[in-house]
Short mmCIF file of N, CA and C in Angstrom, two decimals:
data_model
loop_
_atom_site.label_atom_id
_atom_site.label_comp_id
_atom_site.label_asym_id
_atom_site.label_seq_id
_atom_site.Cartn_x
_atom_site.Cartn_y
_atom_site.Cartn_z
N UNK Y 1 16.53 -14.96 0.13
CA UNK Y 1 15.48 -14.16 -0.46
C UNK Y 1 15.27 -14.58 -1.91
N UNK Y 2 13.91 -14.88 -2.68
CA UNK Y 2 13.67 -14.58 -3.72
C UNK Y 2 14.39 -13.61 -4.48
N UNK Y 3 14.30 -14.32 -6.00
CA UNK Y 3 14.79 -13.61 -7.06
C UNK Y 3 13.59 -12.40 -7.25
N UNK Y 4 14.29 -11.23 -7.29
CA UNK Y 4 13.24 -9.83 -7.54
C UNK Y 4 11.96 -10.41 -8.60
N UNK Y 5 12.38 -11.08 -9.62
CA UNK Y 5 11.23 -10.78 -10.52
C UNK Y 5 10.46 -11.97 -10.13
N UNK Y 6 10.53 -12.78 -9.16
CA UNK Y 6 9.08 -13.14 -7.99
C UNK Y 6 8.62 -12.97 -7.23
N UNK Y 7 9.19 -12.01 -6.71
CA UNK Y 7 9.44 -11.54 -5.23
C UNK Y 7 8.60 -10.91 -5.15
N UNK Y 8 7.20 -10.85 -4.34
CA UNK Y 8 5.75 -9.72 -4.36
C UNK Y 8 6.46 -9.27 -2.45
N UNK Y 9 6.01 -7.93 -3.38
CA UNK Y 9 6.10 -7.01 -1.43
C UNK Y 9 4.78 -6.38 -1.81
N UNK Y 10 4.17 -6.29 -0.81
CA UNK Y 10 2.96 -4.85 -0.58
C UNK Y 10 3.33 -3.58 0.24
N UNK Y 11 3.05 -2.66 -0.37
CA UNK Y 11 2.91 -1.17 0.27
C UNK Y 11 1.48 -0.59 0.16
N UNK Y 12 1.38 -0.65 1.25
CA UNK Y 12 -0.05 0.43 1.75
C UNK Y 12 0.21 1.47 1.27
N UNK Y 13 -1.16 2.22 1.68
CA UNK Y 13 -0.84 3.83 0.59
C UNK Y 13 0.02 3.66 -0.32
N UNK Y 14 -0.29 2.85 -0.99
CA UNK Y 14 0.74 3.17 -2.45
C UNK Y 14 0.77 4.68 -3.12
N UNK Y 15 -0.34 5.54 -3.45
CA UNK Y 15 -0.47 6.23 -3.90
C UNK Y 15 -0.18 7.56 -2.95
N UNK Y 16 0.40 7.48 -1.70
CA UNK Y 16 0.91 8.77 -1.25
C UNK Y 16 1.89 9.22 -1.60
N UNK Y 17 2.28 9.97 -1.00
CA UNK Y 17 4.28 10.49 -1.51
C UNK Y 17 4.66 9.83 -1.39
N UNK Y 18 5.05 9.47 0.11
CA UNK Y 18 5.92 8.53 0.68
C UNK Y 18 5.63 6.92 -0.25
N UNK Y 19 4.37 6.57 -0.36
CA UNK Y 19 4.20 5.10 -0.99
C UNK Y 19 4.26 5.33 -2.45
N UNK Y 20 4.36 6.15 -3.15
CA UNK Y 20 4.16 6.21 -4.78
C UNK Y 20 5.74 6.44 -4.94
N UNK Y 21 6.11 6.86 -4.14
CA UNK Y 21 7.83 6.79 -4.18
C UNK Y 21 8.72 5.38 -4.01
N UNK Y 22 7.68 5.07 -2.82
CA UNK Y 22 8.21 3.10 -2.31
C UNK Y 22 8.11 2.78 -3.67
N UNK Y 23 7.00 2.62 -4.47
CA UNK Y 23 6.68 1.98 -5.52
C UNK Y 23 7.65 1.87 -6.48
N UNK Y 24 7.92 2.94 -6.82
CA UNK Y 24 8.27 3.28 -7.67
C UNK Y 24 10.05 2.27 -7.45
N UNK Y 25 10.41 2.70 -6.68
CA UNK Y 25 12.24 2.37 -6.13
C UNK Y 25 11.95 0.89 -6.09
N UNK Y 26 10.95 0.29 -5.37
CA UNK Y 26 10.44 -1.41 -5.67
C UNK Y 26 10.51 -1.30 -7.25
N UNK Y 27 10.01 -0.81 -8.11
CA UNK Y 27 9.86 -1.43 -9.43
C UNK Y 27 10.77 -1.56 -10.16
N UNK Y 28 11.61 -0.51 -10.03
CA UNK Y 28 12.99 -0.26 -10.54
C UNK Y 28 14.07 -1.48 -9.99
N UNK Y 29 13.54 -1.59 -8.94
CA UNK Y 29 14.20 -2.82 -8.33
C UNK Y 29 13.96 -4.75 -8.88
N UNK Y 30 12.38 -4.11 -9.57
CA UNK Y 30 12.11 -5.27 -10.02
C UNK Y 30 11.34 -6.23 -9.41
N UNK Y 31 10.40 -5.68 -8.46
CA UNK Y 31 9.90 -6.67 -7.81
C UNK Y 31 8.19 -6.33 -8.32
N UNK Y 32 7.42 -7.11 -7.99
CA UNK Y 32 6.49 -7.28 -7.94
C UNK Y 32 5.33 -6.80 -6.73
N UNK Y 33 4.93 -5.59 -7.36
CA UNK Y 33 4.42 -4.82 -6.24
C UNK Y 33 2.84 -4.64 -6.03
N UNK Y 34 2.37 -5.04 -5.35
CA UNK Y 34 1.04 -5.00 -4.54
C UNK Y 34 0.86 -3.60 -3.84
N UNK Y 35 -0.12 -2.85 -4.40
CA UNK Y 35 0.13 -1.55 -3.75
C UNK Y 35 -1.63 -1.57 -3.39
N UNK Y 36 -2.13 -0.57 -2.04
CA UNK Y 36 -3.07 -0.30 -1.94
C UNK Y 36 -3.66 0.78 -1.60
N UNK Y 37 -5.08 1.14 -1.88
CA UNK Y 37 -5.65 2.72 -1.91
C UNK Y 37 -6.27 2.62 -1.18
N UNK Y 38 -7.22 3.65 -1.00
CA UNK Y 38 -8.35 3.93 -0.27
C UNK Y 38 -9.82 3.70 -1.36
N UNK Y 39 -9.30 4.68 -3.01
CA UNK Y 39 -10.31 5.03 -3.38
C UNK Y 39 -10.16 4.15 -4.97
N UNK Y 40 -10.48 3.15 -5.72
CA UNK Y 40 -9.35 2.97 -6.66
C UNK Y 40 -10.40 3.32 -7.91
N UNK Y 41 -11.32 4.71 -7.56
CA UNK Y 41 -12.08 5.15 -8.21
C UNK Y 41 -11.51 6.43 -8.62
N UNK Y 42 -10.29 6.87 -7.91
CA UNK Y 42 -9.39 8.35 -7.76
C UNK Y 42 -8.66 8.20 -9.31
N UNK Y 43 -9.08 8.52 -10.47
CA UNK Y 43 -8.22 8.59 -11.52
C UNK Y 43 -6.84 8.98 -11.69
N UNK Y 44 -6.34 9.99 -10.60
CA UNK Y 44 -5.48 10.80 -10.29
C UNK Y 44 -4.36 9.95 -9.91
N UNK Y 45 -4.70 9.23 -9.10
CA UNK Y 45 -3.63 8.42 -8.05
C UNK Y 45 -3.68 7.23 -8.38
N UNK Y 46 -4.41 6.33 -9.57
CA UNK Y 46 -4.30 5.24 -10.32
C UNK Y 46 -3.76 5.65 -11.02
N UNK Y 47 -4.00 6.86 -11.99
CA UNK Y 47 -3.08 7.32 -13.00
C UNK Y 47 -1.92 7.59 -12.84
N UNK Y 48 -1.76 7.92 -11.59
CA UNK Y 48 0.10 7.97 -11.64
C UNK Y 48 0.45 6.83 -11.02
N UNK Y 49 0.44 5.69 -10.32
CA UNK Y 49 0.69 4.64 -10.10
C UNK Y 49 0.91 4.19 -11.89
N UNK Y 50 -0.40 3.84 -12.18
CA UNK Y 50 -0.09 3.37 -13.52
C UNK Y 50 0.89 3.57 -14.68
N UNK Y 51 1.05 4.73 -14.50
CA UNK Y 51 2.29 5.36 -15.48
C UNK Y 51 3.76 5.53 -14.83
N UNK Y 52 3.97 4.87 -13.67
CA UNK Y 52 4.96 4.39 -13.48
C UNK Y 52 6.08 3.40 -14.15
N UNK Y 53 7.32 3.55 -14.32
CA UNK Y 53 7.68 2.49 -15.06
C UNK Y 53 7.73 1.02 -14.47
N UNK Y 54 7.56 0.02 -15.11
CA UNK Y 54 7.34 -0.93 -14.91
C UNK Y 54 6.05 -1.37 -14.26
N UNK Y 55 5.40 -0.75 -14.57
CA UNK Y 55 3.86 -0.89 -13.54
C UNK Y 55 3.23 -1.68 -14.26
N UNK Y 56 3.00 -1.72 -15.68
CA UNK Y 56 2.48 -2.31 -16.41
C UNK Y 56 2.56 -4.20 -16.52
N UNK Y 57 3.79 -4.22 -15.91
CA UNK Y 57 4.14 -5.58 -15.98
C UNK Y 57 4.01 -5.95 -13.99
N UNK Y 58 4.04 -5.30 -13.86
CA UNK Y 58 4.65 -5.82 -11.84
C UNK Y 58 3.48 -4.87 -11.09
N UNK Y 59 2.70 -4.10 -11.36
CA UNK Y 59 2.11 -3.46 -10.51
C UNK Y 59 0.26 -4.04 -10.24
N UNK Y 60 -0.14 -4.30 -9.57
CA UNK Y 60 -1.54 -4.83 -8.86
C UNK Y 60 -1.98 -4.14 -7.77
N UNK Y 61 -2.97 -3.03 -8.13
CA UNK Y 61 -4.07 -2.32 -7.48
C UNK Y 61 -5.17 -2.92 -6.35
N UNK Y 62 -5.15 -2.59 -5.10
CA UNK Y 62 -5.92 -3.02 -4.33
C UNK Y 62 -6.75 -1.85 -3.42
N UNK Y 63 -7.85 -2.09 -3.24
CA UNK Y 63 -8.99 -1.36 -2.54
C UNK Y 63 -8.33 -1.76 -1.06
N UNK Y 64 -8.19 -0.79 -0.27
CA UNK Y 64 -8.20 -1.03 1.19
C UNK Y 64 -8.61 0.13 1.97
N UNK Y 65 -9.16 -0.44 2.89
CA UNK Y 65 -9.42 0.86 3.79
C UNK Y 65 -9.18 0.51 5.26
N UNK Y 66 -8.19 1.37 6.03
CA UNK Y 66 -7.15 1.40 6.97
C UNK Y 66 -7.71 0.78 7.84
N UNK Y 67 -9.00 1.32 8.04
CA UNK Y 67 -9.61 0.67 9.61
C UNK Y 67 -10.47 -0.56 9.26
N UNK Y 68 -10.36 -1.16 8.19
CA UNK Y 68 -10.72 -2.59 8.34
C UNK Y 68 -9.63 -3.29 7.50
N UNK Y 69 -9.43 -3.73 8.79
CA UNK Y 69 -8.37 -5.18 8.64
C UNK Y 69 -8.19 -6.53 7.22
N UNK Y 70 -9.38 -6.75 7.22
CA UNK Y 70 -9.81 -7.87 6.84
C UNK Y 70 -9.56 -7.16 5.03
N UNK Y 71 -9.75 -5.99 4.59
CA UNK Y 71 -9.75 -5.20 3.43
C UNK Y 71 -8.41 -5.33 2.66
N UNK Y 72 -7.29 -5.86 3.32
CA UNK Y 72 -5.86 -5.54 3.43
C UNK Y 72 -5.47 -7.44 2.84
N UNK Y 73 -6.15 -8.58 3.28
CA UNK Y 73 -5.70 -9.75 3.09
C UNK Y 73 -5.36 -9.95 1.61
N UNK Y 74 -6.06 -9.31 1.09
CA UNK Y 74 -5.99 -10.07 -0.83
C UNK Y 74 -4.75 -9.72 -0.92
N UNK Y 75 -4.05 -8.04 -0.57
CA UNK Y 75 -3.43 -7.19 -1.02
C UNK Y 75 -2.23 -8.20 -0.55
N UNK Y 76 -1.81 -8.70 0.26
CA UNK Y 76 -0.85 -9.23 1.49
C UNK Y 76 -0.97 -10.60 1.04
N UNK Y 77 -1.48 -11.15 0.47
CA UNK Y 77 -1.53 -12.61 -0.10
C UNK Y 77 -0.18 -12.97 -0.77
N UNK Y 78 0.48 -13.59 -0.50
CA UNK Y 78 1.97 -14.03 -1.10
C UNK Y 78 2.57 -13.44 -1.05
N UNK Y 79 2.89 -12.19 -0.46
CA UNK Y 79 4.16 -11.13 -0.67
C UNK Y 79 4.86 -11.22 0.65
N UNK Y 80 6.48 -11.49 0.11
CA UNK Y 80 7.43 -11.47 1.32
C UNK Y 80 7.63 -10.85 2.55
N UNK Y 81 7.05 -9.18 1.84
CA UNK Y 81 7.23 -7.99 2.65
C UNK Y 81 6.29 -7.51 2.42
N UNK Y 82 6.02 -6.40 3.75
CA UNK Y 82 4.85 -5.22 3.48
C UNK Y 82 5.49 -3.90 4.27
N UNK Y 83 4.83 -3.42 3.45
CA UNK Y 83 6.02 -1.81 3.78
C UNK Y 83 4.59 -1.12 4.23
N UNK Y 84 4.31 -1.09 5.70
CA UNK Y 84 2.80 -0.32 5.92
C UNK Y 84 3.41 1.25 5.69
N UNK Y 85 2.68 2.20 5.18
CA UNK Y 85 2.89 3.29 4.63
C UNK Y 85 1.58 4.33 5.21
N UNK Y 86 0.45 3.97 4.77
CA UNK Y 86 -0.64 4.19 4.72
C UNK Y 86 -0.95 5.03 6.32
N UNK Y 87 -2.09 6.23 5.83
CA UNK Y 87 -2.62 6.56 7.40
C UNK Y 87 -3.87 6.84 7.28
N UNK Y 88 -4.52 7.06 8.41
CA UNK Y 88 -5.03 7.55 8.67
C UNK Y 88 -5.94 9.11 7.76
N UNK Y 89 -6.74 9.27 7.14
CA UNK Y 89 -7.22 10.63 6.77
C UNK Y 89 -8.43 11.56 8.14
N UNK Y 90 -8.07 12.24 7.84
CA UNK Y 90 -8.69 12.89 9.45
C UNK Y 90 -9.09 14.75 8.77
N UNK Y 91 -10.36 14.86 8.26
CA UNK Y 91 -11.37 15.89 7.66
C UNK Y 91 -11.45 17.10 8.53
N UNK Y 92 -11.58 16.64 9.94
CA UNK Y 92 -11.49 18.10 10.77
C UNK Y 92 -10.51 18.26 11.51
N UNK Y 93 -10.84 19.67 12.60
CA UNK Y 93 -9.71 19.89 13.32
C UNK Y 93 -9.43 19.30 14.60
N UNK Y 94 -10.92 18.80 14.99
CA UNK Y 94 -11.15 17.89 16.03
C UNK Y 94 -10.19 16.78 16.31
N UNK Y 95 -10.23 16.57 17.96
CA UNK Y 95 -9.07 15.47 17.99
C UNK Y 95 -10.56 14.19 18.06
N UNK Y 96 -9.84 13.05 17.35
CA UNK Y 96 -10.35 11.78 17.07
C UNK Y 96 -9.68 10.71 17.60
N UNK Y 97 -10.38 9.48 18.45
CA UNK Y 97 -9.80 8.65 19.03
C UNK Y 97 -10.50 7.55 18.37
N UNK Y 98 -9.26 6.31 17.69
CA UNK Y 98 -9.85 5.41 17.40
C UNK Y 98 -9.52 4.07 17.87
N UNK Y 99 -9.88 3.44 18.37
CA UNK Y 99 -9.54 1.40 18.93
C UNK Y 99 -8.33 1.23 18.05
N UNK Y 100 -7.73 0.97 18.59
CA UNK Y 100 -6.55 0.66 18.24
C UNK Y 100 -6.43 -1.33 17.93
N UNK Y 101 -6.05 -2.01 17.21
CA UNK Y 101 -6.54 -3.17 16.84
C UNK Y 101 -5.10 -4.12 17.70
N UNK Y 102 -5.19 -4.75 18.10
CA UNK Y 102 -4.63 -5.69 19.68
C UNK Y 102 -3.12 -5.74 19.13
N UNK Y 103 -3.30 -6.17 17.72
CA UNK Y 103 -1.89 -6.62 17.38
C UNK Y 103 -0.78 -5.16 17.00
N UNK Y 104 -1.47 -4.00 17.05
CA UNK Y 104 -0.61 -3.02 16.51
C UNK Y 104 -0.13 -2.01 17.99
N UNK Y 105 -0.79 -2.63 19.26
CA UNK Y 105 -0.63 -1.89 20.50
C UNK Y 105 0.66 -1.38 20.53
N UNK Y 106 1.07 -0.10 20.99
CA UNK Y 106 2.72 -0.40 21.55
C UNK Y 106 3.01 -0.08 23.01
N UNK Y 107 3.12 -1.22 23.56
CA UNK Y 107 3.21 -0.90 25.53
C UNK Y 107 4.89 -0.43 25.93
N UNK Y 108 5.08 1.22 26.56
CA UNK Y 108 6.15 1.56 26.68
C UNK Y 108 6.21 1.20 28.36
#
């Protein structure tokens, strides 16, 4: 494995609990972290990404949005690891069915 301070991983949803926490334990760790949003217009959830320690030096903001694939490549460009984190947001109470994309199938 790479030395931490080259070492790029990506985490989806960076800015959830669960991923603003990844982040955070990656940075401290020293690596170089690729994190991605949904909205990177959300002041809220850039702002606390950003004021993370070490963010300033290791941290890189990316626009993604879950259900397109192709949104996710920049973010995933050179990094060893990717820690998918990220879900789904779902507005009503309604159940929602969406295509599931070939490579993420799971046949029990």
């Amino acid at each position: 494995m790479e030395e931490k301070s080259t070492c790029k991983v990506c985490v989806t949803g960076g800015a959830g609990y669960i991923g603003s926490s990844l982040v955070q334990k990656l940075l401290d760790k020293g690596y170089i972290v690729h994190a991605t949003l949904r909205n990177l217009e959300d002041e809220s959830k850039v702002g606390l990404l950003k004021s993370l320690s070490g963010a300033d030096k290791r941290l890189k903001l990316f626009k993604a949005d879950i259900y397109k694939a192709e949104e996710f490549e920049e973010a995933i460009q050179g990094c060893e690891f990717v820690f998918h984190v990220a879900t789904p947001l779902l507005h009503s109470q309604g159940s929602q069915v969406w295509d599931c994309p070939p490579g993420a199938r799971v046949f029990i």
